């Protein structure tokens, strides 16, 4: 068990991978700030699961695209609960479509949420983390699409590749202060989104011949947030069944 005073913000934790990450980190003893953008019911379900297991958490709401609102919400939370030990940047969206048919709005929205949102969340938290003068953890969530590219996801692949580049550069900047920065790149993970995909055909490309689970991704994130991962930074670790 970790010191319950250690606080971790998990963005986009109202469903799927983010929800699993928040629940796992709370089970590991962290005080989790459960964030949602629109899905309040999902965030409350995350909170209820954590509380029912005697975990510590609180719920935050802000639109990661709105730099001012994001900064205000994060600063208010830090003022009340102290600087974060860790941040997991999970909030993201998809707007898939083959490139010739990809609308400009679909490009801009994905970049705005996935990549600009990363800046909007991390910028107000890094200085308070540095002022803690203690080790810290930042984990970003990219995707196998950001590594190998994916048909119909030029916008999503671009945003997730950008996250990888930002992660590696930030890791170099924060390393002297013992704040590690790593990226997790999930492959095909069970979710509501995969219900509409041609999964059987996709599984043929995955050596393990199955989809991953949100809990498996959460376990990897939890390790990277732990004291045991103190010498791991600037890495991109895939949970993808051997896809690439």
mmCIF file of C-alpha atoms in Angstrom:
data_model
loop_
_atom_site.group_PDB
_atom_site.id
_atom_site.type_symbol
_atom_site.label_atom_id
_atom_site.label_comp_id
_atom_site.label_asym_id
_atom_site.label_seq_id
_atom_site.Cartn_x
_atom_site.Cartn_y
_atom_site.Cartn_z
ATOM 1 C CA UNK A 1 0.000 0.000 0.000
ATOM 2 C CA UNK A 2 1.174 3.480 -0.833
ATOM 3 C CA UNK A 3 0.811 6.560 1.322
ATOM 4 C CA UNK A 4 -2.833 7.579 0.921
ATOM 5 C CA UNK A 5 -1.749 11.233 0.924
ATOM 6 C CA UNK A 6 -0.243 10.720 -2.538
ATOM 7 C CA UNK A 7 -2.719 12.146 -5.020
ATOM 8 C CA UNK A 8 -3.064 11.165 -8.688
ATOM 9 C CA UNK A 9 -5.203 12.886 -11.315
ATOM 10 C CA UNK A 10 -6.656 10.565 -13.974
ATOM 11 C CA UNK A 11 -8.267 12.399 -16.882
ATOM 12 C CA UNK A 12 -11.085 10.770 -18.777
ATOM 13 C CA UNK A 13 -11.822 8.312 -15.980
ATOM 14 C CA UNK A 14 -15.585 7.974 -16.423
ATOM 15 C CA UNK A 15 -15.399 4.849 -18.613
ATOM 16 C CA UNK A 16 -13.189 2.262 -20.267
ATOM 17 C CA UNK A 17 -9.444 2.355 -19.724
ATOM 18 C CA UNK A 18 -9.526 5.566 -17.665
ATOM 19 C CA UNK A 19 -12.127 4.161 -15.307
ATOM 20 C CA UNK A 20 -10.091 0.969 -14.843
ATOM 21 C CA UNK A 21 -6.943 3.028 -14.167
ATOM 22 C CA UNK A 22 -8.660 5.179 -11.536
ATOM 23 C CA UNK A 23 -10.107 2.137 -9.760
ATOM 24 C CA UNK A 24 -6.772 0.304 -9.801
ATOM 25 C CA UNK A 25 -4.789 3.290 -8.489
ATOM 26 C CA UNK A 26 -7.292 3.805 -5.681
ATOM 27 C CA UNK A 27 -6.979 0.106 -4.808
ATOM 28 C CA UNK A 28 -3.211 0.645 -4.634
ATOM 29 C CA UNK A 29 -3.758 3.297 -1.966
ATOM 30 C CA UNK A 30 -3.635 6.563 -3.900
ATOM 31 C CA UNK A 31 -6.107 9.403 -3.458
ATOM 32 C CA UNK A 32 -7.497 9.645 -6.981
ATOM 33 C CA UNK A 33 -8.922 12.729 -8.652
ATOM 34 C CA UNK A 34 -11.502 11.214 -11.020
ATOM 35 C CA UNK A 35 -11.967 13.534 -14.006
ATOM 36 C CA UNK A 36 -14.741 13.649 -16.571
ATOM 37 C CA UNK A 37 -15.658 15.977 -19.391
ATOM 38 C CA UNK A 38 -19.288 15.094 -20.188
ATOM 39 C CA UNK A 39 -20.049 11.691 -18.658
ATOM 40 C CA UNK A 40 -20.955 12.642 -15.104
ATOM 41 C CA UNK A 41 -22.859 9.403 -14.519
ATOM 42 C CA UNK A 42 -19.804 7.367 -15.490
ATOM 43 C CA UNK A 43 -17.523 9.398 -13.227
ATOM 44 C CA UNK A 44 -19.909 8.915 -10.324
ATOM 45 C CA UNK A 45 -19.919 5.170 -11.028
ATOM 46 C CA UNK A 46 -16.116 5.223 -10.877
ATOM 47 C CA UNK A 47 -16.282 7.090 -7.583
ATOM 48 C CA UNK A 48 -18.883 4.717 -6.144
ATOM 49 C CA UNK A 49 -16.759 1.681 -7.045
ATOM 50 C CA UNK A 50 -13.717 3.229 -5.370
ATOM 51 C CA UNK A 51 -15.612 4.298 -2.253
ATOM 52 C CA UNK A 52 -17.314 0.900 -1.897
ATOM 53 C CA UNK A 53 -13.842 -0.652 -1.778
ATOM 54 C CA UNK A 54 -12.798 1.840 0.947
ATOM 55 C CA UNK A 55 -10.674 3.854 -1.472
ATOM 56 C CA UNK A 56 -10.111 7.613 -1.526
ATOM 57 C CA UNK A 57 -11.205 9.765 -4.438
ATOM 58 C CA UNK A 58 -12.904 12.958 -5.531
ATOM 59 C CA UNK A 59 -14.561 13.981 -8.804
ATOM 60 C CA UNK A 60 -13.438 16.850 -11.038
ATOM 61 C CA UNK A 61 -15.099 18.121 -14.193
ATOM 62 C CA UNK A 62 -13.594 20.274 -16.934
ATOM 63 C CA UNK A 63 -13.272 20.326 -20.711
ATOM 64 C CA UNK A 64 -9.622 19.539 -21.538
ATOM 65 C CA UNK A 65 -9.968 21.633 -24.713
ATOM 66 C CA UNK A 66 -10.572 24.762 -22.608
ATOM 67 C CA UNK A 67 -7.180 25.832 -21.258
ATOM 68 C CA UNK A 68 -8.601 28.414 -18.854
ATOM 69 C CA UNK A 69 -11.266 26.138 -17.367
ATOM 70 C CA UNK A 70 -8.807 23.266 -17.071
ATOM 71 C CA UNK A 71 -6.227 25.422 -15.312
ATOM 72 C CA UNK A 72 -8.807 26.862 -12.922
ATOM 73 C CA UNK A 73 -10.203 23.458 -11.961
ATOM 74 C CA UNK A 74 -6.771 21.894 -11.473
ATOM 75 C CA UNK A 75 -5.417 24.825 -9.464
ATOM 76 C CA UNK A 76 -8.489 24.752 -7.208
ATOM 77 C CA UNK A 77 -8.011 21.023 -6.633
ATOM 78 C CA UNK A 78 -4.311 21.468 -5.877
ATOM 79 C CA UNK A 79 -5.058 24.299 -3.451
ATOM 80 C CA UNK A 80 -7.457 22.037 -1.565
ATOM 81 C CA UNK A 81 -5.629 18.707 -1.714
ATOM 82 C CA UNK A 82 -1.999 19.590 -2.433
ATOM 83 C CA UNK A 83 0.217 19.039 -5.463
ATOM 84 C CA UNK A 84 -0.206 15.786 -7.332
ATOM 85 C CA UNK A 85 2.239 12.937 -6.946
ATOM 86 C CA UNK A 86 1.120 11.750 -10.342
ATOM 87 C CA UNK A 87 -0.980 12.476 -13.415
ATOM 88 C CA UNK A 88 -2.394 10.016 -15.929
ATOM 89 C CA UNK A 89 -3.373 11.774 -19.163
ATOM 90 C CA UNK A 90 -6.008 9.467 -20.612
ATOM 91 C CA UNK A 91 -8.737 11.780 -21.960
ATOM 92 C CA UNK A 92 -9.184 11.323 -25.692
ATOM 93 C CA UNK A 93 -11.630 10.949 -28.570
ATOM 94 C CA UNK A 94 -11.790 9.399 -32.029
ATOM 95 C CA UNK A 95 -13.373 10.773 -35.180
ATOM 96 C CA UNK A 96 -12.486 8.095 -37.712
ATOM 97 C CA UNK A 97 -12.704 8.374 -41.475
ATOM 98 C CA UNK A 98 -10.511 7.714 -44.493
ATOM 99 C CA UNK A 99 -8.417 10.774 -45.174
ATOM 100 C CA UNK A 100 -9.998 11.973 -48.476
ATOM 101 C CA UNK A 101 -13.344 12.104 -46.664
ATOM 102 C CA UNK A 102 -12.002 13.418 -43.330
ATOM 103 C CA UNK A 103 -13.709 16.672 -42.401
ATOM 104 C CA UNK A 104 -11.600 19.561 -41.161
ATOM 105 C CA UNK A 105 -13.679 19.657 -37.976
ATOM 106 C CA UNK A 106 -12.921 15.991 -37.288
ATOM 107 C CA UNK A 107 -9.198 16.712 -37.644
ATOM 108 C CA UNK A 108 -9.325 19.746 -35.361
ATOM 109 C CA UNK A 109 -11.456 18.134 -32.659
ATOM 110 C CA UNK A 110 -9.196 15.105 -32.298
ATOM 111 C CA UNK A 111 -6.029 17.217 -32.181
ATOM 112 C CA UNK A 112 -7.678 19.657 -29.773
ATOM 113 C CA UNK A 113 -8.794 17.016 -27.266
ATOM 114 C CA UNK A 114 -5.971 14.500 -27.549
ATOM 115 C CA UNK A 115 -2.930 16.713 -28.054
ATOM 116 C CA UNK A 116 -3.830 20.250 -26.991
ATOM 117 C CA UNK A 117 -5.653 18.708 -24.036
ATOM 118 C CA UNK A 118 -2.388 17.101 -22.956
ATOM 119 C CA UNK A 119 -0.768 20.548 -22.725
ATOM 120 C CA UNK A 120 -3.797 22.071 -21.011
ATOM 121 C CA UNK A 121 -3.728 19.414 -18.279
ATOM 122 C CA UNK A 122 0.017 19.079 -17.738
ATOM 123 C CA UNK A 123 0.986 22.751 -17.850
ATOM 124 C CA UNK A 124 -0.726 23.747 -14.582
ATOM 125 C CA UNK A 125 0.385 20.611 -12.714
ATOM 126 C CA UNK A 126 4.111 20.427 -13.472
ATOM 127 C CA UNK A 127 5.330 23.408 -11.412
ATOM 128 C CA UNK A 128 3.411 22.311 -8.291
ATOM 129 C CA UNK A 129 4.840 18.809 -8.781
ATOM 130 C CA UNK A 130 8.344 20.257 -8.972
ATOM 131 C CA UNK A 131 7.765 22.291 -5.824
ATOM 132 C CA UNK A 132 6.965 19.076 -3.914
ATOM 133 C CA UNK A 133 10.685 18.280 -4.221
ATOM 134 C CA UNK A 134 9.800 14.597 -4.183
ATOM 135 C CA UNK A 135 9.634 11.905 -6.865
ATOM 136 C CA UNK A 136 6.565 12.003 -9.094
ATOM 137 C CA UNK A 137 4.949 10.147 -11.966
ATOM 138 C CA UNK A 138 3.401 11.243 -15.254
ATOM 139 C CA UNK A 139 1.866 8.621 -17.550
ATOM 140 C CA UNK A 140 0.393 9.518 -20.915
ATOM 141 C CA UNK A 141 -1.900 7.247 -22.892
ATOM 142 C CA UNK A 142 -1.114 6.992 -26.585
ATOM 143 C CA UNK A 143 -2.138 4.115 -28.868
ATOM 144 C CA UNK A 144 -0.724 1.516 -31.194
ATOM 145 C CA UNK A 145 -2.127 3.880 -33.868
ATOM 146 C CA UNK A 146 0.437 6.469 -32.827
ATOM 147 C CA UNK A 147 3.253 3.983 -33.407
ATOM 148 C CA UNK A 148 2.287 2.135 -36.579
ATOM 149 C CA UNK A 149 -0.542 4.239 -38.027
ATOM 150 C CA UNK A 150 -4.016 2.951 -38.716
ATOM 151 C CA UNK A 151 -6.277 3.137 -41.750
ATOM 152 C CA UNK A 152 -9.082 5.630 -41.224
ATOM 153 C CA UNK A 153 -7.278 7.250 -38.301
ATOM 154 C CA UNK A 154 -4.899 9.817 -39.770
ATOM 155 C CA UNK A 155 -6.130 12.409 -37.256
ATOM 156 C CA UNK A 156 -6.051 10.010 -34.296
ATOM 157 C CA UNK A 157 -2.654 8.571 -35.274
ATOM 158 C CA UNK A 158 -1.231 12.087 -35.600
ATOM 159 C CA UNK A 159 -2.505 13.097 -32.166
ATOM 160 C CA UNK A 160 -1.249 9.923 -30.500
ATOM 161 C CA UNK A 161 2.164 10.170 -32.178
ATOM 162 C CA UNK A 162 2.357 13.740 -30.915
ATOM 163 C CA UNK A 163 1.727 12.484 -27.387
ATOM 164 C CA UNK A 164 4.702 10.137 -27.729
ATOM 165 C CA UNK A 165 6.999 12.979 -28.804
ATOM 166 C CA UNK A 166 5.800 15.250 -26.015
ATOM 167 C CA UNK A 167 6.253 12.477 -23.457
ATOM 168 C CA UNK A 168 9.865 11.807 -24.447
ATOM 169 C CA UNK A 169 10.807 15.485 -24.391
ATOM 170 C CA UNK A 170 9.100 16.175 -21.064
ATOM 171 C CA UNK A 171 10.814 13.134 -19.546
ATOM 172 C CA UNK A 172 14.192 14.707 -20.300
ATOM 173 C CA UNK A 173 13.163 18.022 -18.748
ATOM 174 C CA UNK A 174 11.856 16.506 -15.506
ATOM 175 C CA UNK A 175 14.346 13.686 -14.968
ATOM 176 C CA UNK A 176 16.689 15.665 -12.691
ATOM 177 C CA UNK A 177 13.797 16.184 -10.295
ATOM 178 C CA UNK A 178 13.001 12.456 -10.173
ATOM 179 C CA UNK A 179 9.683 12.883 -11.961
ATOM 180 C CA UNK A 180 9.346 10.081 -14.477
ATOM 181 C CA UNK A 181 7.335 10.520 -17.672
ATOM 182 C CA UNK A 182 6.265 7.446 -19.613
ATOM 183 C CA UNK A 183 3.744 6.544 -22.280
ATOM 184 C CA UNK A 184 1.441 3.532 -22.488
ATOM 185 C CA UNK A 185 0.275 2.605 -25.988
ATOM 186 C CA UNK A 186 -2.679 0.200 -25.876
ATOM 187 C CA UNK A 187 -3.673 -1.954 -28.814
ATOM 188 C CA UNK A 188 -7.115 -3.465 -29.325
ATOM 189 C CA UNK A 189 -8.795 -3.212 -25.909
ATOM 190 C CA UNK A 190 -12.296 -4.393 -25.020
ATOM 191 C CA UNK A 191 -14.670 -1.424 -24.850
ATOM 192 C CA UNK A 192 -17.998 -0.137 -26.112
ATOM 193 C CA UNK A 193 -16.099 1.139 -29.149
ATOM 194 C CA UNK A 194 -14.902 -2.351 -30.145
ATOM 195 C CA UNK A 195 -18.484 -3.659 -30.195
ATOM 196 C CA UNK A 196 -18.931 -2.141 -33.661
ATOM 197 C CA UNK A 197 -15.552 -3.184 -35.103
ATOM 198 C CA UNK A 198 -14.747 -6.236 -37.264
ATOM 199 C CA UNK A 199 -12.896 -7.806 -34.353
ATOM 200 C CA UNK A 200 -12.470 -11.302 -35.830
ATOM 201 C CA UNK A 201 -10.497 -9.945 -38.783
ATOM 202 C CA UNK A 202 -8.414 -7.714 -36.514
ATOM 203 C CA UNK A 203 -7.523 -10.584 -34.188
ATOM 204 C CA UNK A 204 -5.702 -12.341 -37.044
ATOM 205 C CA UNK A 205 -3.026 -9.630 -36.881
ATOM 206 C CA UNK A 206 -2.576 -10.021 -33.102
ATOM 207 C CA UNK A 207 -0.183 -12.842 -32.107
ATOM 208 C CA UNK A 208 -2.028 -13.459 -28.810
ATOM 209 C CA UNK A 209 -5.288 -13.769 -30.789
ATOM 210 C CA UNK A 210 -7.397 -11.848 -28.322
ATOM 211 C CA UNK A 211 -8.303 -8.342 -27.262
ATOM 212 C CA UNK A 212 -6.780 -6.846 -24.152
ATOM 213 C CA UNK A 213 -8.799 -5.701 -21.170
ATOM 214 C CA UNK A 214 -8.915 -2.269 -19.525
ATOM 215 C CA UNK A 215 -7.671 -3.916 -16.320
ATOM 216 C CA UNK A 216 -4.522 -5.123 -18.098
ATOM 217 C CA UNK A 217 -3.741 -1.591 -19.250
ATOM 218 C CA UNK A 218 -4.518 -0.285 -15.759
ATOM 219 C CA UNK A 219 -2.052 -2.753 -14.238
ATOM 220 C CA UNK A 220 0.722 -1.414 -16.463
ATOM 221 C CA UNK A 221 -0.126 2.198 -15.593
ATOM 222 C CA UNK A 222 -0.213 1.306 -11.888
ATOM 223 C CA UNK A 223 3.274 -0.187 -12.127
ATOM 224 C CA UNK A 224 4.626 2.926 -13.861
ATOM 225 C CA UNK A 225 3.129 5.036 -11.051
ATOM 226 C CA UNK A 226 4.691 2.873 -8.347
ATOM 227 C CA UNK A 227 8.004 3.378 -6.511
ATOM 228 C CA UNK A 228 9.272 0.225 -8.243
ATOM 229 C CA UNK A 229 9.271 2.107 -11.581
ATOM 230 C CA UNK A 230 11.568 4.871 -10.366
ATOM 231 C CA UNK A 231 14.297 4.106 -12.921
ATOM 232 C CA UNK A 232 11.936 3.875 -15.893
ATOM 233 C CA UNK A 233 11.375 7.097 -17.804
ATOM 234 C CA UNK A 234 11.072 8.342 -21.413
ATOM 235 C CA UNK A 235 9.644 4.974 -22.471
ATOM 236 C CA UNK A 236 6.731 3.946 -24.684
ATOM 237 C CA UNK A 237 5.344 0.621 -23.484
ATOM 238 C CA UNK A 238 2.731 -1.148 -25.562
ATOM 239 C CA UNK A 239 -0.004 -3.422 -24.283
ATOM 240 C CA UNK A 240 -1.082 -4.824 -27.616
ATOM 241 C CA UNK A 241 -0.807 -8.623 -27.668
ATOM 242 C CA UNK A 242 2.305 -8.481 -29.845
ATOM 243 C CA UNK A 243 0.679 -6.473 -32.641
ATOM 244 C CA UNK A 244 3.787 -4.368 -33.276
#
